[in-house]
PDB file of C-alpha atoms in Angstrom:
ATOM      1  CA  UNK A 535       0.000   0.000   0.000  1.00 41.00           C
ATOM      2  CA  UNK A 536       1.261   3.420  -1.260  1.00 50.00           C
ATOM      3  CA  UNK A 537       2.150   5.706   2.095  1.00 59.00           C
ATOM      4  CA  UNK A 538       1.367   9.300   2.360  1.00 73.00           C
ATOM      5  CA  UNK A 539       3.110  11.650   4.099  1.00 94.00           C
ATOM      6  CA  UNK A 540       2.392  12.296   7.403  1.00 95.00           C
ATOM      7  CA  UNK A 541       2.517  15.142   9.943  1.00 97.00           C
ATOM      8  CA  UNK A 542       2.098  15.137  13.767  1.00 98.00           C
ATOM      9  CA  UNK A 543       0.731  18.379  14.924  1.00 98.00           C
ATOM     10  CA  UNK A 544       1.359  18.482  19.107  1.00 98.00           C
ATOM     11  CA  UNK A 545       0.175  21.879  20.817  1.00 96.00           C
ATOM     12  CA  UNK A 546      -0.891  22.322  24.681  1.00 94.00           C
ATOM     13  CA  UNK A 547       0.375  18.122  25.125  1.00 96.00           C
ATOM     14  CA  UNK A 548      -2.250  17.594  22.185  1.00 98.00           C
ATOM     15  CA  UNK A 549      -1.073  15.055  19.563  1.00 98.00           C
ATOM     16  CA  UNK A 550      -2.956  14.959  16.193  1.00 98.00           C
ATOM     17  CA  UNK A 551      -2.294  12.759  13.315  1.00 98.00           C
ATOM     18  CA  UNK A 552      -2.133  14.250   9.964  1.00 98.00           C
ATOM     19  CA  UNK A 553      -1.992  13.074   6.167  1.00 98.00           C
ATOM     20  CA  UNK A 554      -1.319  15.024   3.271  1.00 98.00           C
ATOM     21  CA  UNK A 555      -1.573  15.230  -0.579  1.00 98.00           C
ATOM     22  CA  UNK A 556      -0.372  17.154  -3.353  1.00 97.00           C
ATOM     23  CA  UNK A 557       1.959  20.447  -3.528  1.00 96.00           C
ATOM     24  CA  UNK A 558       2.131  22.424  -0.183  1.00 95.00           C
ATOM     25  CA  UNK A 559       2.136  25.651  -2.032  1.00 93.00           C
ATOM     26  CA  UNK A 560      -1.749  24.991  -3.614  1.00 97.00           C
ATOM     27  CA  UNK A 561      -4.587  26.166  -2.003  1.00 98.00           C
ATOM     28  CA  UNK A 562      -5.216  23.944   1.169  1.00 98.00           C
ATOM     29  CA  UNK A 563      -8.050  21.984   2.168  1.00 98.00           C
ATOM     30  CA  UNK A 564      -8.850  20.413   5.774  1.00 98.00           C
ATOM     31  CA  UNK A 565     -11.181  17.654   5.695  1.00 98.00           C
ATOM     32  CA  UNK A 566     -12.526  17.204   9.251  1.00 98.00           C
ATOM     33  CA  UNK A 567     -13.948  13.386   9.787  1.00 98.00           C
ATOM     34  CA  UNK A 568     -17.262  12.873  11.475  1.00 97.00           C
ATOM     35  CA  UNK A 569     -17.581  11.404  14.471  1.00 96.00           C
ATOM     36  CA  UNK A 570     -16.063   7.852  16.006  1.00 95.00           C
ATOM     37  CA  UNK A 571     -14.499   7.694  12.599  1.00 96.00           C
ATOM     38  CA  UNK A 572     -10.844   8.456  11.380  1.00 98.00           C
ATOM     39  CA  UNK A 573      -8.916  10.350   8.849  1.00 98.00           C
ATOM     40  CA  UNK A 574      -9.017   7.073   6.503  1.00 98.00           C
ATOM     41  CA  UNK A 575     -12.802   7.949   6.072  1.00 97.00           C
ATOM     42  CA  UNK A 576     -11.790  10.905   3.864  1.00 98.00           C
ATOM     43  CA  UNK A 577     -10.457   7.509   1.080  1.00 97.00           C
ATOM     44  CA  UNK A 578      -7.109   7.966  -0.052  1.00 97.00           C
ATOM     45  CA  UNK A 579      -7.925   7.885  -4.117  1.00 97.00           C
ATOM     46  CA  UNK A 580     -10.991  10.693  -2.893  1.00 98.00           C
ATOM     47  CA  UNK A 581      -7.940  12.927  -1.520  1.00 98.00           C
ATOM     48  CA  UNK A 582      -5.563  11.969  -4.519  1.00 98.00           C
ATOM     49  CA  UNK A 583      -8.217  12.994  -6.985  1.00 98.00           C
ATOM     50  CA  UNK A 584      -9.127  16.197  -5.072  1.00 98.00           C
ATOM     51  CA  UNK A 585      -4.711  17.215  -5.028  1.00 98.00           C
ATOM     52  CA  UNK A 586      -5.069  16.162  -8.675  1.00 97.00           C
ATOM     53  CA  UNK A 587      -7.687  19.384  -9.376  1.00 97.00           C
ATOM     54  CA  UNK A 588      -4.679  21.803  -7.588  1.00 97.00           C
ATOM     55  CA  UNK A 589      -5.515  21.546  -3.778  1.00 98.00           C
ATOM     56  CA  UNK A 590      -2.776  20.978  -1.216  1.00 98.00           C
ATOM     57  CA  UNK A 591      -5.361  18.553   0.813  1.00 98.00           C
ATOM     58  CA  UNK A 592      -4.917  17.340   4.784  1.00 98.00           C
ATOM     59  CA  UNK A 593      -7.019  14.797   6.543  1.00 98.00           C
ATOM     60  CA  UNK A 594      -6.413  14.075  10.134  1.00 98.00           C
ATOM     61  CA  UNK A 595      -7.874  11.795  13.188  1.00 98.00           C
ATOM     62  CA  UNK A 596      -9.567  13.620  15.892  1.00 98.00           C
ATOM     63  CA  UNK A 597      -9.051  13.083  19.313  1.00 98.00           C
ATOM     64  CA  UNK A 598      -9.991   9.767  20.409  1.00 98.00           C
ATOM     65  CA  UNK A 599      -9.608   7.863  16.860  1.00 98.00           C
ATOM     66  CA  UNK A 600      -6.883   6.342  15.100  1.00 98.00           C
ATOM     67  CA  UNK A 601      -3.389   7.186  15.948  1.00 98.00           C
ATOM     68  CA  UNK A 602      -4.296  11.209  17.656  1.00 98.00           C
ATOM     69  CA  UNK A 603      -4.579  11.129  21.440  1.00 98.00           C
ATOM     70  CA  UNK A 604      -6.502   8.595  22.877  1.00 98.00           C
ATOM     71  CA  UNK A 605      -8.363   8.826  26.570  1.00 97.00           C
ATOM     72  CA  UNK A 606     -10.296   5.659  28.132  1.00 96.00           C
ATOM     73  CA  UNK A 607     -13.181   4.863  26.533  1.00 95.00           C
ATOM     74  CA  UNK A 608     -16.180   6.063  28.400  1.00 94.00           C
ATOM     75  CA  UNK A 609     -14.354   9.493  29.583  1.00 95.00           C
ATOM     76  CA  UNK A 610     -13.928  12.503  27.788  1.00 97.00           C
ATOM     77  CA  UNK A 611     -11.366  15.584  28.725  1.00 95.00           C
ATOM     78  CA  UNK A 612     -12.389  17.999  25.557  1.00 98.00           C
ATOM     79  CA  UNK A 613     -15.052  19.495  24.326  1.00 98.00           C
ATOM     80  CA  UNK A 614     -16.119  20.402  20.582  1.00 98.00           C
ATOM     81  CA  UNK A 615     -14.780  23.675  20.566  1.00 98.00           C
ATOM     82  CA  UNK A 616     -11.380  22.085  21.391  1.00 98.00           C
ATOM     83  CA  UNK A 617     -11.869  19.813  18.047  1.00 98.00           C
ATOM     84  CA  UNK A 618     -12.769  23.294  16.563  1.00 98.00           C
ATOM     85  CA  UNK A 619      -9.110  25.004  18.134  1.00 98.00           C
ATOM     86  CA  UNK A 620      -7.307  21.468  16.759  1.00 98.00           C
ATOM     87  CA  UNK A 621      -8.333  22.437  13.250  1.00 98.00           C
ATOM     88  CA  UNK A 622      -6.382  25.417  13.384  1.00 98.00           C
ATOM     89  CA  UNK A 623      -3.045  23.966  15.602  1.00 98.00           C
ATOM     90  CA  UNK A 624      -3.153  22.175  12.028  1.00 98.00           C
ATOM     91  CA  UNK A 625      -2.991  24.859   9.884  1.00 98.00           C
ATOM     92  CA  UNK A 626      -0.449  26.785  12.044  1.00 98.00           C
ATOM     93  CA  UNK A 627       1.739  23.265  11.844  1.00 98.00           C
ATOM     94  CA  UNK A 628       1.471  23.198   7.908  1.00 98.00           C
ATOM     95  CA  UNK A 629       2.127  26.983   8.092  1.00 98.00           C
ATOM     96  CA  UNK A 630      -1.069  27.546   6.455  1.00 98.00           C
ATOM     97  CA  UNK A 631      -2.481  31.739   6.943  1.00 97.00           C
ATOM     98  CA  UNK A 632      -5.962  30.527   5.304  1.00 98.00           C
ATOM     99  CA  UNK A 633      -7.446  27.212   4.383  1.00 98.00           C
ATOM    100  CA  UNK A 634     -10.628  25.920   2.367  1.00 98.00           C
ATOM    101  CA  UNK A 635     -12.931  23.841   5.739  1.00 98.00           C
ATOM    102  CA  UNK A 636     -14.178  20.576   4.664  1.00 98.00           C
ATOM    103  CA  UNK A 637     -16.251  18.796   7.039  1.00 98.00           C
ATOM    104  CA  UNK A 638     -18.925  16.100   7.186  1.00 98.00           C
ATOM    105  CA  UNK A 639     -21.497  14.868  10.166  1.00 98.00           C
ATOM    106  CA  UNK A 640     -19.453  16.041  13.159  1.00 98.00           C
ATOM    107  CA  UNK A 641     -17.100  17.450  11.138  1.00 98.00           C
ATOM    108  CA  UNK A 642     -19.624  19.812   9.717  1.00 98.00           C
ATOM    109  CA  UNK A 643     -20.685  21.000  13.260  1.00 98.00           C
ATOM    110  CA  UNK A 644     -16.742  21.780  13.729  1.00 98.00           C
ATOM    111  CA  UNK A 645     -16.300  23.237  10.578  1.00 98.00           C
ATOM    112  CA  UNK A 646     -19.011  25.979  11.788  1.00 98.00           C
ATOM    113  CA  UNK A 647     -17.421  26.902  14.737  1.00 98.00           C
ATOM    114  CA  UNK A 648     -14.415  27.227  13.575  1.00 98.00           C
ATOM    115  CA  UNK A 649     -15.448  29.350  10.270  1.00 98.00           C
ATOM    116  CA  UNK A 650     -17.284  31.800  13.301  1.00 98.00           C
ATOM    117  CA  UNK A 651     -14.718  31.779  15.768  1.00 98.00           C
ATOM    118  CA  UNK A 652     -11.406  31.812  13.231  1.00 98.00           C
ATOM    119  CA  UNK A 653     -13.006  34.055  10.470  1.00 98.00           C
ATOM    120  CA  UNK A 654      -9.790  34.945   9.325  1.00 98.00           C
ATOM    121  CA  UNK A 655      -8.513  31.564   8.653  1.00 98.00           C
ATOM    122  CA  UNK A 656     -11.450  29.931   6.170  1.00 97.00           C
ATOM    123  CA  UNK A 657     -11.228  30.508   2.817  1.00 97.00           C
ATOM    124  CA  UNK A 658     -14.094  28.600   2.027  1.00 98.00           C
ATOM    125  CA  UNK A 659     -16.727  26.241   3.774  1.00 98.00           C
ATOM    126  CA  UNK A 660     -18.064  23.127   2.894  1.00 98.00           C
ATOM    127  CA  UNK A 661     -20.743  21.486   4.899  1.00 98.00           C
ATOM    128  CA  UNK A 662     -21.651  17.812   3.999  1.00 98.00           C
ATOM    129  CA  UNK A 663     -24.126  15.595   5.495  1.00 98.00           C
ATOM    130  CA  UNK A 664     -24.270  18.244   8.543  1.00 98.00           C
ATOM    131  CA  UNK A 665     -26.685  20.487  10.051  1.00 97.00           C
ATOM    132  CA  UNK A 666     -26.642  24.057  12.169  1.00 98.00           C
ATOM    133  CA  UNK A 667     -24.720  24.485  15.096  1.00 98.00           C
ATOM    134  CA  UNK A 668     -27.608  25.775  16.408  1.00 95.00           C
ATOM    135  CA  UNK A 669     -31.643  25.599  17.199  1.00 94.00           C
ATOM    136  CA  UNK A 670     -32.715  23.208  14.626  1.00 90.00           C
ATOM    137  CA  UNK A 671     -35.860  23.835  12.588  1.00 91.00           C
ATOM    138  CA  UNK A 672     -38.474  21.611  14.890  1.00 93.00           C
ATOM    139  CA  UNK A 673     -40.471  20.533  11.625  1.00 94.00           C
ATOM    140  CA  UNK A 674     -37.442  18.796  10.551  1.00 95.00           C
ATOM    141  CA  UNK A 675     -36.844  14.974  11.363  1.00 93.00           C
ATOM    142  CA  UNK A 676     -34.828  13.715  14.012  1.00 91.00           C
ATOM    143  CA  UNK A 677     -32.435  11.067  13.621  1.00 91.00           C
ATOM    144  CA  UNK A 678     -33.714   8.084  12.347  1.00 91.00           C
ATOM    145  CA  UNK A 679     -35.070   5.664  15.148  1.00 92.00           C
ATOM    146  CA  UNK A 680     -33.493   2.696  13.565  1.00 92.00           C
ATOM    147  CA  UNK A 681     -30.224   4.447  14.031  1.00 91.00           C
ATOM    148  CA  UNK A 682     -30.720   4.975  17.427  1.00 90.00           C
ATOM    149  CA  UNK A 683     -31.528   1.356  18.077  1.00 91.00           C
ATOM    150  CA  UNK A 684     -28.661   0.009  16.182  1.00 91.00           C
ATOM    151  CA  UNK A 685     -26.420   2.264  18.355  1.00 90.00           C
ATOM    152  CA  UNK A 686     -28.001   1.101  21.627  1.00 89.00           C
ATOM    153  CA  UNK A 687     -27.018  -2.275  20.626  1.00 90.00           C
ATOM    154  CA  UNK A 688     -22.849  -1.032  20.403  1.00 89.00           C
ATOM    155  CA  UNK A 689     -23.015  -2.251  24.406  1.00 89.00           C
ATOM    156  CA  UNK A 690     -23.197  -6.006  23.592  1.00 92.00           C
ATOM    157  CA  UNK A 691     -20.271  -5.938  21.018  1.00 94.00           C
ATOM    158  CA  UNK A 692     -16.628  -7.707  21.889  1.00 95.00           C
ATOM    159  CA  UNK A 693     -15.069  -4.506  20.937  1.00 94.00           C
ATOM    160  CA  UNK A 694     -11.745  -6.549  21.781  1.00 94.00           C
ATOM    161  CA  UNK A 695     -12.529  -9.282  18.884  1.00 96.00           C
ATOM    162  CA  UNK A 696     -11.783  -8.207  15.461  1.00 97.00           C
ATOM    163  CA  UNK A 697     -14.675 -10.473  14.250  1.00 97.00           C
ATOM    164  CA  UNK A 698     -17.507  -9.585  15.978  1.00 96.00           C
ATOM    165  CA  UNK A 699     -16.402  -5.471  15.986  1.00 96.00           C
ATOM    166  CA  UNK A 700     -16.409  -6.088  11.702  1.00 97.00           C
ATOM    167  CA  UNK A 701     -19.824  -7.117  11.487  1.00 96.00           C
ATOM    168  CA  UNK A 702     -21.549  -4.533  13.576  1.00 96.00           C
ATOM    169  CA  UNK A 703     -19.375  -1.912  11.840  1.00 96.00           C
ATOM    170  CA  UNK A 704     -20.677  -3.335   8.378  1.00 96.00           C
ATOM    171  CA  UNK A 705     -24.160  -3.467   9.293  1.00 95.00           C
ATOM    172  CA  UNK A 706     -23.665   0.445  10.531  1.00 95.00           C
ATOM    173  CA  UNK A 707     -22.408   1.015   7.248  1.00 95.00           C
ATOM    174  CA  UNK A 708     -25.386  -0.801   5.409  1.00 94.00           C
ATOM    175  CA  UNK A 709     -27.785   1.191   7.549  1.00 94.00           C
ATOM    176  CA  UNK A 710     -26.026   4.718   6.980  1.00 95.00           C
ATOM    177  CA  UNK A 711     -26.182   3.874   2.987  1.00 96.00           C
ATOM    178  CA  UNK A 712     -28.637   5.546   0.816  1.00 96.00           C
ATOM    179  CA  UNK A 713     -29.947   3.546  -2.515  1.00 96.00           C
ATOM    180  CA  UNK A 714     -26.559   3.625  -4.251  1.00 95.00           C
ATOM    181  CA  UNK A 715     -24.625   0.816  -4.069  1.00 93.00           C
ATOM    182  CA  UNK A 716     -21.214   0.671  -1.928  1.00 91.00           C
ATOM    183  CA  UNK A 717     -18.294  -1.147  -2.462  1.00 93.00           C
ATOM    184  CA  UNK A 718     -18.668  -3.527   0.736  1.00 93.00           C
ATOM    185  CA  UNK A 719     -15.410  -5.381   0.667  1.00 95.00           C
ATOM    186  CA  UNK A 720     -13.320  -2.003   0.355  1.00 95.00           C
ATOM    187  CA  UNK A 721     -15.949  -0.978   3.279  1.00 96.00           C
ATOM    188  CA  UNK A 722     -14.528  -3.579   5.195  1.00 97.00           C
ATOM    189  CA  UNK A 723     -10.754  -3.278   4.495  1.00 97.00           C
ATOM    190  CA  UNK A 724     -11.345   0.404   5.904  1.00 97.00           C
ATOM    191  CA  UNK A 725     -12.878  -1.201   9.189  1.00 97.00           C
ATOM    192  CA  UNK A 726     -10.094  -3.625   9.738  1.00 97.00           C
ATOM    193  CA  UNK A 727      -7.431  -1.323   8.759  1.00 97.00           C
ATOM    194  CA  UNK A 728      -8.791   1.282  11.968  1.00 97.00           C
ATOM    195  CA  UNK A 729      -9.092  -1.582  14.228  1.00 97.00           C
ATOM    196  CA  UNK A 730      -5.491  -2.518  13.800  1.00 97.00           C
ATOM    197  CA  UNK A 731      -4.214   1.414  13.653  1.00 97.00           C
ATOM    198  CA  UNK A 732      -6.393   2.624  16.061  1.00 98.00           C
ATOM    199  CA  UNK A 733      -4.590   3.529  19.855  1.00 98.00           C
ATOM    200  CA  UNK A 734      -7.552   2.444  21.511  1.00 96.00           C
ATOM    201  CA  UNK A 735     -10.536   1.574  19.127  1.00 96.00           C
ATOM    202  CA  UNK A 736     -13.323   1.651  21.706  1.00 95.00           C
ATOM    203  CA  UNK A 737     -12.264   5.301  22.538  1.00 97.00           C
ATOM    204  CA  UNK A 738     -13.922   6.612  19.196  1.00 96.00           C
ATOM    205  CA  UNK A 739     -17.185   6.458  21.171  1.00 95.00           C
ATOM    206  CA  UNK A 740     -16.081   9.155  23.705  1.00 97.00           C
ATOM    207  CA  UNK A 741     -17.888  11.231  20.392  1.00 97.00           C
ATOM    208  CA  UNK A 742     -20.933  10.730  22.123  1.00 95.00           C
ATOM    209  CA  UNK A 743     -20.045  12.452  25.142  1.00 96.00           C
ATOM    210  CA  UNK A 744     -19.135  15.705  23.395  1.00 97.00           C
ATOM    211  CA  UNK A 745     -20.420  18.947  24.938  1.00 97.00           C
ATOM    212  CA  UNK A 746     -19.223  22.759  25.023  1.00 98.00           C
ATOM    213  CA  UNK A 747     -19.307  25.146  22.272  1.00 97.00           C
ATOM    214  CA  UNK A 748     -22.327  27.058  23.558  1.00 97.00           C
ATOM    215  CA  UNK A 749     -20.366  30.163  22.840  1.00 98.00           C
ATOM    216  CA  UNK A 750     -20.875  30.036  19.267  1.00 98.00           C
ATOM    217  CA  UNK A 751     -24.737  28.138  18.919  1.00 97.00           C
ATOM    218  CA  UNK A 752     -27.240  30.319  16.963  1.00 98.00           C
ATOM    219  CA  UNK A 753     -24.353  32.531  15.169  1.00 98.00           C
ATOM    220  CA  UNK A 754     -24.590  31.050  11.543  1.00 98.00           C
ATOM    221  CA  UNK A 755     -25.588  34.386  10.233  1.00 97.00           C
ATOM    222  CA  UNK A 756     -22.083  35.799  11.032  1.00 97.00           C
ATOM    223  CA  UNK A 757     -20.333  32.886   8.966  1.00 97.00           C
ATOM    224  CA  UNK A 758     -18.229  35.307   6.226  1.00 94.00           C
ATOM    225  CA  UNK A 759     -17.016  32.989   4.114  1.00 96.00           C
ATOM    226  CA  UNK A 760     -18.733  31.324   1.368  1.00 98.00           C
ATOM    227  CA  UNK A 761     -20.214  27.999   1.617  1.00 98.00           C
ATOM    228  CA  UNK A 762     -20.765  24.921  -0.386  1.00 98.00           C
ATOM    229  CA  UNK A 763     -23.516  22.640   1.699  1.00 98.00           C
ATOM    230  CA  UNK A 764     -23.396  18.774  -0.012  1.00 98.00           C
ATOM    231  CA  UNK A 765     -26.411  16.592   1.604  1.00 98.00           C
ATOM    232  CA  UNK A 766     -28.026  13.081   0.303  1.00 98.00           C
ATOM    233  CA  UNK A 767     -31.429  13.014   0.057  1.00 98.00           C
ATOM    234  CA  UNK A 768     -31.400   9.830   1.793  1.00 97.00           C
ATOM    235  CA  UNK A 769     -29.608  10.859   5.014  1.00 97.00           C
ATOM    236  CA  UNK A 770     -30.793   9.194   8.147  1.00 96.00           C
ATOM    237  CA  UNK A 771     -28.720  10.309  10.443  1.00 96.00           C
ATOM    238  CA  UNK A 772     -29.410  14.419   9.494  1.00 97.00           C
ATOM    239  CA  UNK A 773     -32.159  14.638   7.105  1.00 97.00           C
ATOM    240  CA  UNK A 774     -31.751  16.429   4.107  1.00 98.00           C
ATOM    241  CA  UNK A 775     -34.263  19.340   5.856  1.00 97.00           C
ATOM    242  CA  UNK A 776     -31.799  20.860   7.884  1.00 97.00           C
ATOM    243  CA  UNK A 777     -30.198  22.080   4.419  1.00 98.00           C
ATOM    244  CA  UNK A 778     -33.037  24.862   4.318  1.00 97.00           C
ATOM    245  CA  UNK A 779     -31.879  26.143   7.670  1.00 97.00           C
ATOM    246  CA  UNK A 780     -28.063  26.063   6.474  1.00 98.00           C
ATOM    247  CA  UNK A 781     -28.662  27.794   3.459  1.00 98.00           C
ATOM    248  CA  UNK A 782     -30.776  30.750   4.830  1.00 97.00           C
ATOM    249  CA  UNK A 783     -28.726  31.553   7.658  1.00 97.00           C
ATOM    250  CA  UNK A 784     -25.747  30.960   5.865  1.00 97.00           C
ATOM    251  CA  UNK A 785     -25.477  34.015   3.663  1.00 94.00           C
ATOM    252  CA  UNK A 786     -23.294  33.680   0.408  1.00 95.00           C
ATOM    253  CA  UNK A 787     -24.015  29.657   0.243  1.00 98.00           C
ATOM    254  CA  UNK A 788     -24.969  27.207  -2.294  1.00 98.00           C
ATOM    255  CA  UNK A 789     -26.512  23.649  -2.273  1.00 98.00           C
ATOM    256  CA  UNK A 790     -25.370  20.339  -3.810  1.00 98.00           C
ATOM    257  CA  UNK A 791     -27.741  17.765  -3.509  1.00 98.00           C
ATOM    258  CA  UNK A 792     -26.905  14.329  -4.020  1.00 98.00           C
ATOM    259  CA  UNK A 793     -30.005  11.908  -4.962  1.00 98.00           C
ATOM    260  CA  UNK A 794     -30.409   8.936  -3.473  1.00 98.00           C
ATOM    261  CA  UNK A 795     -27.500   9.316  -1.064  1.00 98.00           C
ATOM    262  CA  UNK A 796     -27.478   8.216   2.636  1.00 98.00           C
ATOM    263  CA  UNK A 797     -25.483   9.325   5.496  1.00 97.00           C
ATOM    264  CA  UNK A 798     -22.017   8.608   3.463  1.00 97.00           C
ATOM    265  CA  UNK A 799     -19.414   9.618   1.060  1.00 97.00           C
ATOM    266  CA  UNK A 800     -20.204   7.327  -1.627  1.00 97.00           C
ATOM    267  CA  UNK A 801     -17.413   6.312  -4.470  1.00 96.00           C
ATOM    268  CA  UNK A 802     -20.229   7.065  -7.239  1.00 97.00           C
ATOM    269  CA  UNK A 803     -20.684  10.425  -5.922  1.00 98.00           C
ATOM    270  CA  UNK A 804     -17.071  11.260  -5.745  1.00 98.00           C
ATOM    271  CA  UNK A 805     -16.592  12.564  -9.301  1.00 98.00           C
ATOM    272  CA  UNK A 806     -19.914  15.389  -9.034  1.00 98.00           C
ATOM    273  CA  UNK A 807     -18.595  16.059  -5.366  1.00 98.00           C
ATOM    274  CA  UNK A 808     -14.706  16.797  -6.339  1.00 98.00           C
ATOM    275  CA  UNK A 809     -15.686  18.448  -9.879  1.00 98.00           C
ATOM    276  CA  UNK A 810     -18.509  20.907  -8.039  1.00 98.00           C
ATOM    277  CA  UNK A 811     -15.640  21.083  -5.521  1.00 97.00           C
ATOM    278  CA  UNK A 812     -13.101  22.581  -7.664  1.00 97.00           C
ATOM    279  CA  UNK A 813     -15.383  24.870  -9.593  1.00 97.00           C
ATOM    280  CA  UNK A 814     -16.641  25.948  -5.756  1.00 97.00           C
ATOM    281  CA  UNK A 815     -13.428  26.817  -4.272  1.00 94.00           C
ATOM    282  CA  UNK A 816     -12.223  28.541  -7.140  1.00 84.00           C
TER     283      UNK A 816
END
């Protein structure tokens, strides 16, 4: 397997794992992960592709997954808008003044703070498979209840044994699909490859205990910088509604909508995503 070169940002006894690809002098691109999952989430031949169109693009684990630092699972010592402060520890470790914000689920969510606390440091904003860091619209659906069932059911896995932790990954990643297919087998290779790189694998659900951040709830209207919002129509974990509340608040931003996508970032949508990408950001 082809290696990437890698950076390890430490600030304040902090240590985050980075990745990067293309020329360091291009115009740079974070890609924040979602939650519980790491930087190999953001696939390697997505991030190749995306350097290919002229972006200098980073992906990094958060706290708590993959090879960044790891607490016990069940205990948590940050909060989001330290995830949000991490974001830019990495740009001032690649040297970077101003960088284009990816970020999807969770990633979204820390993509907003960040754009509202660290104007001066986003280029542009893209929001996908997100919603607002803030009072969401009440006619909106929640999160589907057959998500929050499967999740419940996390307790009763052998997060020890490689086995049994594969298979309830894979069925989380057949709920969270939409109606295209998926590549299951590369799905899987993904899975096995965090269990084995992981520092502590069961610490990804710390996620769940994130709080903070209150500071900057309700404030989308002062987001500056412009914003690309990319959502599947078949998104159960935020449904495709919360767009409308993204895009009014959200002054100078635009919508991609992906048909018959779930809560993912599909290989067939890859091609749309990086092409609307590149005609976005520049």
């Amino acid at each position: 397997m082809k290696s990437h070169p890698e950076k390890t940002i430490i600030k304040n006894g902090i240590s985050i794992y980075t990745e990067h690809f293309g020329q360091p002098g291009n115009p740079a691109i974070l890609l924040i992960a979602g939650a519980t999952v790491s930087l190999l989430y953001w696939d390697k031949e997505f991030c190749e592709k995306l350097s290919q169109k002229g972006f200098f693009v980073i992906r990094y684990d958060n706290r708590d997954v993959g090879k960044s630092t790891t607490g016990k699972p069940g205990s948590i010592s940050y909060s989001i808008e330290d995830l949000a402060d991490d974001a830019i520890h990495i740009l001032d470790g690649y040297h970077i003044r101003q960088a284009n914000i990816m970020g999807i689920s969770l990633g979204g969510l820390i993509g907003q703070i960040v754009a509202i606390k660290y104007p001066e440091r986003i280029g542009s904003l893209v929001l996908m498979s997100t919603g607002p860091w803030g009072t969401p619209d009440p006619k909106v659906p929640e999160m589907d209840k057959k998500v929050i069932d499967f999740q419940l059911k996390a307790t009763h896995v052998n997060w020890d044994d490689e086995k049994a932790t594969v298979n309830y990954m894979l069925e989380s990643s057949h709920l969270m699909a939409g109606q295209k297919t998926i590549n299951y087998a590369k799905e899987e290779k993904r899975i096995r490859a965090d269990f084995h790189r992981s520092i502590n694998y069961r610490s990804m659900f710390n996620h769940a205990l994130l709080q903070g951040g209150e500071a900057y709830y309700d404030r989308l209207s002062e987001i500056k910088s412009p914003a690309l919002i990319i959502h599947g129509s078949d998104d159960k974990i935020w449904h495709f509604g919360h767009t409308d509340k993204l895009l009014s608040e959200i002054k100078n931003s635009e919508l991609l909508k992906l048909n018959g996508t779930g809560h993912e970032l599909n290989d067939n949508d890859w091609d749309i995503i990086i092409n609307r990408l590149s005609e976005f950001l520049k």
